[in-house]
Coordinates of C-alpha atoms in Angstrom, one line a residue:
Chain A
M1 CA 1.5 28.4 -21.3
K2 CA 1.7 29.8 -18.1
R3 CA -1.8 27.9 -16.9
L4 CA 0.2 24.7 -17.9
L5 CA 3.8 25.8 -16.1
L6 CA 1.4 27.4 -13.1
L7 CA -0.5 23.7 -12.8
C8 CA 3.8 22.2 -12.8
L9 CA 4.0 24.3 -10.2
M10 CA 0.8 23.3 -8.1
S11 CA 1.8 19.7 -8.8
L12 CA 5.4 20.1 -7.3
Q13 CA 4.4 21.7 -4.7
L14 CA 1.8 19.2 -3.8
W15 CA 4.2 16.0 -4.3
S16 CA 6.7 18.1 -1.7
A17 CA 4.0 18.3 0.5
E18 CA 3.0 14.8 2.2
A19 CA 5.3 11.8 1.9
V20 CA 3.4 8.9 0.5
A21 CA 5.2 6.0 2.0
V22 CA 8.6 5.3 4.2
L23 CA 11.1 2.8 3.3
D24 CA 10.4 0.0 6.1
S25 CA 13.9 -1.7 6.0
Q26 CA 17.0 -1.9 4.0
K27 CA 19.6 -4.1 3.8
N28 CA 23.6 -3.4 2.1
E29 CA 23.2 -1.0 -0.8
V30 CA 20.4 0.5 -1.0
G31 CA 19.6 4.3 -2.5
I32 CA 16.9 6.8 -3.7
R33 CA 17.2 8.8 -6.7
R34 CA 15.3 11.9 -6.3
G35 CA 15.5 14.2 -9.1
G36 CA 19.0 14.9 -9.9
D37 CA 20.1 13.7 -6.3
V38 CA 20.9 10.4 -5.2
I39 CA 20.0 9.5 -1.3
T40 CA 21.7 6.4 0.7
P41 CA 19.2 6.5 3.5
K42 CA 21.4 6.1 6.8
D43 CA 18.0 4.1 8.8
S44 CA 14.8 3.2 7.7
G45 CA 12.1 5.6 8.1
A46 CA 13.1 7.5 5.6
E47 CA 10.1 9.4 3.6
L48 CA 9.3 8.7 0.3
Y49 CA 7.1 10.9 -2.7
P50 CA 6.0 10.0 -6.0
G51 CA 8.9 10.3 -8.4
D52 CA 11.3 8.7 -6.2
I53 CA 13.4 6.1 -7.6
L54 CA 14.3 3.0 -5.3
F55 CA 17.1 0.8 -6.2
T56 CA 19.4 -1.9 -4.7
G57 CA 23.0 -3.0 -5.0
K58 CA 23.8 -7.0 -5.5
E59 CA 23.5 -7.6 -2.3
G60 CA 20.7 -5.1 -1.3
A61 CA 17.5 -5.4 -0.2
L62 CA 14.7 -3.0 1.3
S63 CA 11.1 -2.8 1.8
I64 CA 8.2 -0.2 1.0
L65 CA 5.3 0.8 3.1
F66 CA 3.0 3.0 1.4
N67 CA 0.5 5.2 3.6
D68 CA -2.7 3.0 2.8
G69 CA -0.9 -0.1 4.0
S70 CA 0.3 -1.8 1.0
T71 CA 4.0 -3.2 1.1
V72 CA 6.5 -4.0 -1.4
A73 CA 9.8 -6.2 -0.9
L74 CA 12.2 -5.4 -3.4
G75 CA 15.1 -7.8 -3.7
H76 CA 18.7 -7.3 -4.8
K77 CA 19.9 -5.6 -8.3
S78 CA 16.3 -4.3 -8.4
V79 CA 14.8 -0.9 -9.9
L80 CA 11.5 0.2 -8.7
K81 CA 10.2 3.7 -9.4
I82 CA 6.8 5.4 -7.3
D83 CA 5.5 7.1 -10.6
D84 CA 2.6 8.0 -8.9
Y85 CA 0.5 7.4 -5.4
L86 CA -2.7 8.9 -3.9
F87 CA -4.6 7.8 -1.0
E88 CA -7.2 10.8 -0.3
P89 CA -10.2 8.4 0.6
S90 CA -12.2 11.8 1.8
Q91 CA -12.2 12.9 -1.7
K92 CA -12.5 9.4 -3.1
A93 CA -8.8 9.6 -5.0
Y94 CA -6.8 6.6 -4.9
R95 CA -3.8 6.1 -7.3
F96 CA -1.0 3.6 -7.1
D97 CA 1.4 3.6 -10.1
L98 CA 4.2 1.6 -9.6
S99 CA 7.0 0.4 -12.4
L100 CA 9.9 -2.2 -11.8
S101 CA 12.7 -2.3 -14.4
E102 CA 14.8 -4.6 -13.2
G103 CA 15.0 -7.3 -10.4
S104 CA 12.4 -8.5 -8.3
A105 CA 9.3 -7.6 -5.9
I106 CA 6.8 -8.4 -3.9
V107 CA 3.5 -6.2 -3.7
E108 CA 0.9 -6.7 -1.4
T109 CA -1.7 -4.2 -1.6
G110 CA -3.1 -2.5 0.9
K111 CA -6.5 -0.4 2.0
I112 CA -6.5 0.8 -2.5
G113 CA -6.1 -3.0 -3.5
K114 CA -10.1 -3.1 -1.7
L115 CA -11.3 0.5 -2.1
S116 CA -10.0 0.7 -5.5
P117 CA -8.3 -2.3 -7.4
E118 CA -9.0 -0.6 -10.8
S119 CA -6.6 2.0 -9.6
V120 CA -3.4 -0.2 -9.4
T121 CA -1.2 -0.5 -12.0
F122 CA 2.1 -2.1 -11.4
R123 CA 4.5 -2.0 -14.5
V124 CA 7.0 -4.0 -16.0
P125 CA 9.0 -3.3 -19.1
E126 CA 6.9 -6.0 -21.5
G127 CA 3.2 -5.2 -19.5
T128 CA 1.0 -4.0 -16.8
I129 CA -0.1 -6.0 -13.7
G130 CA -3.4 -5.1 -12.4
V131 CA -4.8 -6.2 -9.2
R132 CA -7.9 -7.6 -7.1
G133 CA -6.8 -7.1 -3.5
T134 CA -4.0 -9.1 -4.2
R135 CA -0.4 -10.4 -3.5
F136 CA 2.2 -11.2 -6.1
F137 CA 5.6 -11.7 -6.9
V138 CA 7.6 -10.2 -9.8
K139 CA 11.0 -11.2 -10.9
V140 CA 12.3 -9.1 -14.2
H141 CA 15.5 -10.4 -16.2
Chain B
M1 CA -9.6 0.6 -18.6
V2 CA -7.4 -2.0 -21.1
E3 CA -6.9 0.7 -23.6
I4 CA -6.0 3.1 -20.8
L5 CA -3.1 -0.5 -19.9
L6 CA -2.2 -0.1 -23.3
V7 CA -1.3 3.2 -24.0
S8 CA 0.8 2.8 -21.2
L9 CA 3.2 0.5 -22.0
V10 CA 4.4 2.6 -25.1
I11 CA 6.7 4.5 -22.3
V12 CA 8.2 1.7 -20.4
V13 CA 12.1 1.4 -20.4
T14 CA 13.9 -1.5 -21.7
A15 CA 16.9 0.0 -21.8
F16 CA 19.1 -1.4 -19.4
V17 CA 18.1 -5.2 -18.7
M18 CA 21.2 -6.6 -20.3
E19 CA 20.4 -10.2 -19.9
P20 CA 17.6 -12.2 -22.1
S21 CA 14.9 -10.1 -21.1
G22 CA 11.7 -11.1 -19.5
T23 CA 9.4 -10.9 -16.5
D24 CA 8.0 -13.5 -14.1
V25 CA 4.7 -13.1 -12.4
V26 CA 3.0 -15.0 -9.8
L27 CA 0.4 -14.8 -7.5
L28 CA 0.8 -15.7 -3.6
D29 CA -1.2 -16.3 -1.0
N30 CA -2.6 -13.1 0.7
N31 CA -4.9 -15.0 3.3
R32 CA -7.7 -13.8 2.0
S33 CA -10.7 -14.4 -0.4
Q34 CA -10.2 -11.8 -2.9
N35 CA -7.2 -12.1 -4.6
A36 CA -6.3 -12.0 -8.4
I37 CA -4.1 -10.3 -10.6
I38 CA -4.8 -9.2 -14.2
V39 CA -1.5 -9.1 -16.2
T40 CA -1.7 -7.6 -19.7
T41 CA 0.6 -7.0 -22.6
E42 CA -0.2 -5.3 -26.0
G43 CA -0.5 -9.1 -27.1
G44 CA -2.9 -9.9 -24.8
S45 CA -4.3 -10.5 -21.2
V46 CA -4.3 -13.5 -18.7
T47 CA -5.8 -13.3 -15.0
I48 CA -4.6 -15.7 -12.5
D49 CA -6.6 -16.2 -9.5
T50 CA -5.1 -19.3 -8.1
P51 CA -1.8 -18.7 -5.7
Y52 CA 1.4 -19.9 -7.1
E53 CA 0.2 -19.7 -10.3
G54 CA 2.3 -17.6 -12.6
T55 CA 3.2 -16.4 -16.4
S56 CA 5.8 -15.5 -18.2
L57 CA 6.4 -12.8 -20.1
E58 CA 8.9 -12.6 -23.0
S59 CA 8.1 -9.2 -25.1
S60 CA 5.1 -6.5 -25.2
S61 CA 3.8 -7.7 -28.1
K62 CA 3.8 -11.1 -27.1
A63 CA 0.5 -12.3 -25.1
P64 CA 1.8 -13.5 -21.6
S65 CA 2.4 -17.6 -21.3
T66 CA -0.6 -19.8 -20.0
P67 CA -0.6 -19.6 -16.5
E68 CA 1.3 -22.3 -14.7
T69 CA 2.0 -23.8 -11.1
V70 CA 5.2 -22.3 -9.8
S71 CA 7.0 -24.7 -6.9
D72 CA 7.3 -22.9 -3.3
A73 CA 11.1 -24.2 -3.7
A74 CA 11.9 -22.8 -6.8
L75 CA 10.3 -19.3 -6.5
T76 CA 12.7 -19.0 -3.0
A77 CA 15.7 -20.8 -3.9
D78 CA 16.8 -17.6 -6.6
D79 CA 14.8 -14.9 -4.3
A80 CA 14.7 -15.7 -0.8
D81 CA 16.5 -12.1 -0.7
T82 CA 13.4 -10.5 -1.5
F83 CA 11.0 -13.0 0.5
A84 CA 13.1 -12.2 3.5
A85 CA 12.5 -8.3 2.8
V86 CA 8.9 -8.8 3.0
P87 CA 7.2 -6.7 6.2
P88 CA 6.2 -9.0 9.4
P89 CA 2.1 -8.4 9.4
P90 CA 0.9 -5.1 11.4
L91 CA -0.1 -5.8 14.8
T92 CA -3.7 -4.5 14.5
L93 CA -5.8 -3.2 17.2
T94 CA -9.7 -2.7 16.9
L95 CA -11.6 -0.1 19.6
Y96 CA -15.4 0.8 19.2
F97 CA -17.5 3.9 19.8
E98 CA -20.3 4.8 21.0
N99 CA -23.6 5.6 18.8
N100 CA -22.6 9.1 16.2
S101 CA -19.9 9.4 18.6
D102 CA -16.2 9.8 19.0
E103 CA -16.2 8.4 22.5
L104 CA -15.1 4.8 22.7
T105 CA -17.1 2.7 24.4
P106 CA -16.6 1.9 28.0
K107 CA -15.4 -1.8 27.2
S108 CA -12.8 -0.1 24.8
H109 CA -11.9 2.5 27.0
R110 CA -10.4 -0.7 29.5
D111 CA -9.2 -2.7 26.8
L112 CA -6.9 0.7 25.5
N113 CA -5.6 1.5 29.2
M114 CA -5.0 -2.5 29.5
I115 CA -3.1 -2.6 26.2
L116 CA -1.0 1.0 27.0
P117 CA 1.7 -0.4 29.2
L118 CA 2.6 -2.8 25.8
L119 CA 2.3 0.4 23.3
R120 CA 4.5 2.4 25.6
E121 CA 6.7 -0.6 25.3
L122 CA 6.8 -0.7 21.6
S123 CA 7.3 2.8 21.4
P124 CA 7.9 4.8 19.2
L125 CA 5.4 3.5 17.2
H126 CA 4.6 3.7 13.6
V127 CA 0.8 3.9 13.3
A128 CA -2.0 4.1 10.9
I129 CA -5.3 4.8 12.8
T130 CA -8.2 4.4 10.4
G131 CA -11.7 5.6 11.7
Y132 CA -15.2 3.7 10.5
T133 CA -18.6 4.0 10.9
D134 CA -21.9 1.8 10.6
T135 CA -24.4 2.7 7.8
T136 CA -27.0 5.1 9.6
G137 CA -26.7 8.9 8.3
S138 CA -25.2 9.9 5.1
A139 CA -21.8 8.8 3.5
S140 CA -20.4 12.0 3.9
Y141 CA -21.6 12.9 7.5
N142 CA -19.8 9.6 8.2
L143 CA -16.9 10.1 6.5
A144 CA -16.4 12.7 8.6
L145 CA -17.5 11.0 11.9
S146 CA -15.0 8.4 11.2
E147 CA -12.4 11.2 11.0
K148 CA -13.5 12.7 14.1
R149 CA -12.8 9.1 15.5
A150 CA -9.5 8.7 14.1
S151 CA -8.3 12.0 15.2
A152 CA -10.0 11.5 19.0
L153 CA -7.7 7.8 19.1
R154 CA -4.6 9.8 18.2
T155 CA -5.4 12.2 20.6
L156 CA -5.7 9.4 23.2
L157 CA -2.8 8.0 22.6
E158 CA -0.7 11.3 22.8
Q159 CA -2.0 12.1 26.2
Q160 CA -1.3 8.5 27.5
H161 CA 2.2 9.6 26.3
V162 CA 2.6 7.1 23.7
A163 CA 5.4 8.0 21.3
M164 CA 5.3 7.9 17.6
R165 CA 7.6 7.9 14.9
R166 CA 5.0 8.4 12.5
C167 CA 1.3 8.8 13.0
Q168 CA -0.9 8.7 10.0
T169 CA -5.2 8.7 11.0
D170 CA -7.7 8.4 8.1
G171 CA -11.5 8.0 8.0
L172 CA -12.6 5.9 5.7
G173 CA -16.9 6.1 6.8
E174 CA -19.0 3.2 6.2
Y175 CA -16.8 2.1 3.5
L176 CA -15.2 -1.4 4.1
L177 CA -17.5 -2.7 7.1
Q178 CA -16.5 -5.3 9.6
V179 CA -20.2 -6.5 9.4
Q180 CA -21.9 -6.4 6.3
T181 CA -25.3 -4.7 6.9
P182 CA -27.8 -2.7 4.4
D183 CA -27.9 0.7 4.7
E184 CA -29.3 2.7 7.5
T185 CA -28.3 -0.5 9.8
N186 CA -27.2 0.4 13.7
E187 CA -24.3 -1.8 14.1
P188 CA -22.2 -1.5 16.9
K189 CA -19.3 -3.7 15.1
N190 CA -18.9 -1.0 12.6
R191 CA -18.2 1.9 14.4
R192 CA -14.7 1.6 15.4
V193 CA -11.3 2.6 14.7
E194 CA -8.5 0.4 13.2
I195 CA -4.8 0.8 14.5
T196 CA -2.3 -0.9 12.5
I197 CA 1.0 -1.0 14.6
R198 CA 4.3 -2.0 12.7

């Protein structure tokens, strides 16, 4: 149990260490839910971390740029969670797990999609989307 | 792989989808040859490898619908805002290195000097610098060399007073070759860094 706690703490440490993406652009009402807080980013360039939930209002939109060059555009009234993300070429460690519970997204995978497409999972309420080096559109309604 | 995907479906939250629920997934054109998606529910799975073909998911227990072509107009009518939010493609610059070294070739040095005023104009930059090698030498040696190349370029940009908002350097060694060659092949075009500027 202790060891498990330690592991959790260690992973939290890792998570807080380095941003995995930045907010590339935003329009109108957008927010980031991180733990118990909601952050309303002032300008683009806000750093994003695994566990972050991004959401847009009814006129809102945003785009995200991940460390491997993957991009995600999010339309109005959308909710997207960064479940997990890792881009560590020197360790050959890649993870790209996002879930869209509401709204629309356009996803274009970057280097992870070329190097390790099997590491990419995009979840929607009914199922999952896996890729082979890809650009796709999703709408949850 | 599919088993893993199926396990993960159980934890999807559908609580706050109010309208008649469902999800549409459409493959778009990425102007590359490698482009396909595999859409999976507990009921089954479809692969789409033709751009502008889409599938609908009604529920987690039903298989995705047979892929059909979606008109561009239908796509953008409802979701123009999503398409408008897509980041423009980055500006990409490739510079080449001497064999087994983190020194730029004379020509790449000249190219960089030529483009410096433009880079300063665009600054503060959001850049990703990725180093690569050719296939001579071991994979692990090349990974380290490619990281050195990326760092060397970052240092060069800093020395030349190019302001950077965010700079990320990575090395991919002999992965993603620019020119496909067998192992242990000397290839100047593969000894490079790619600078992605947004």
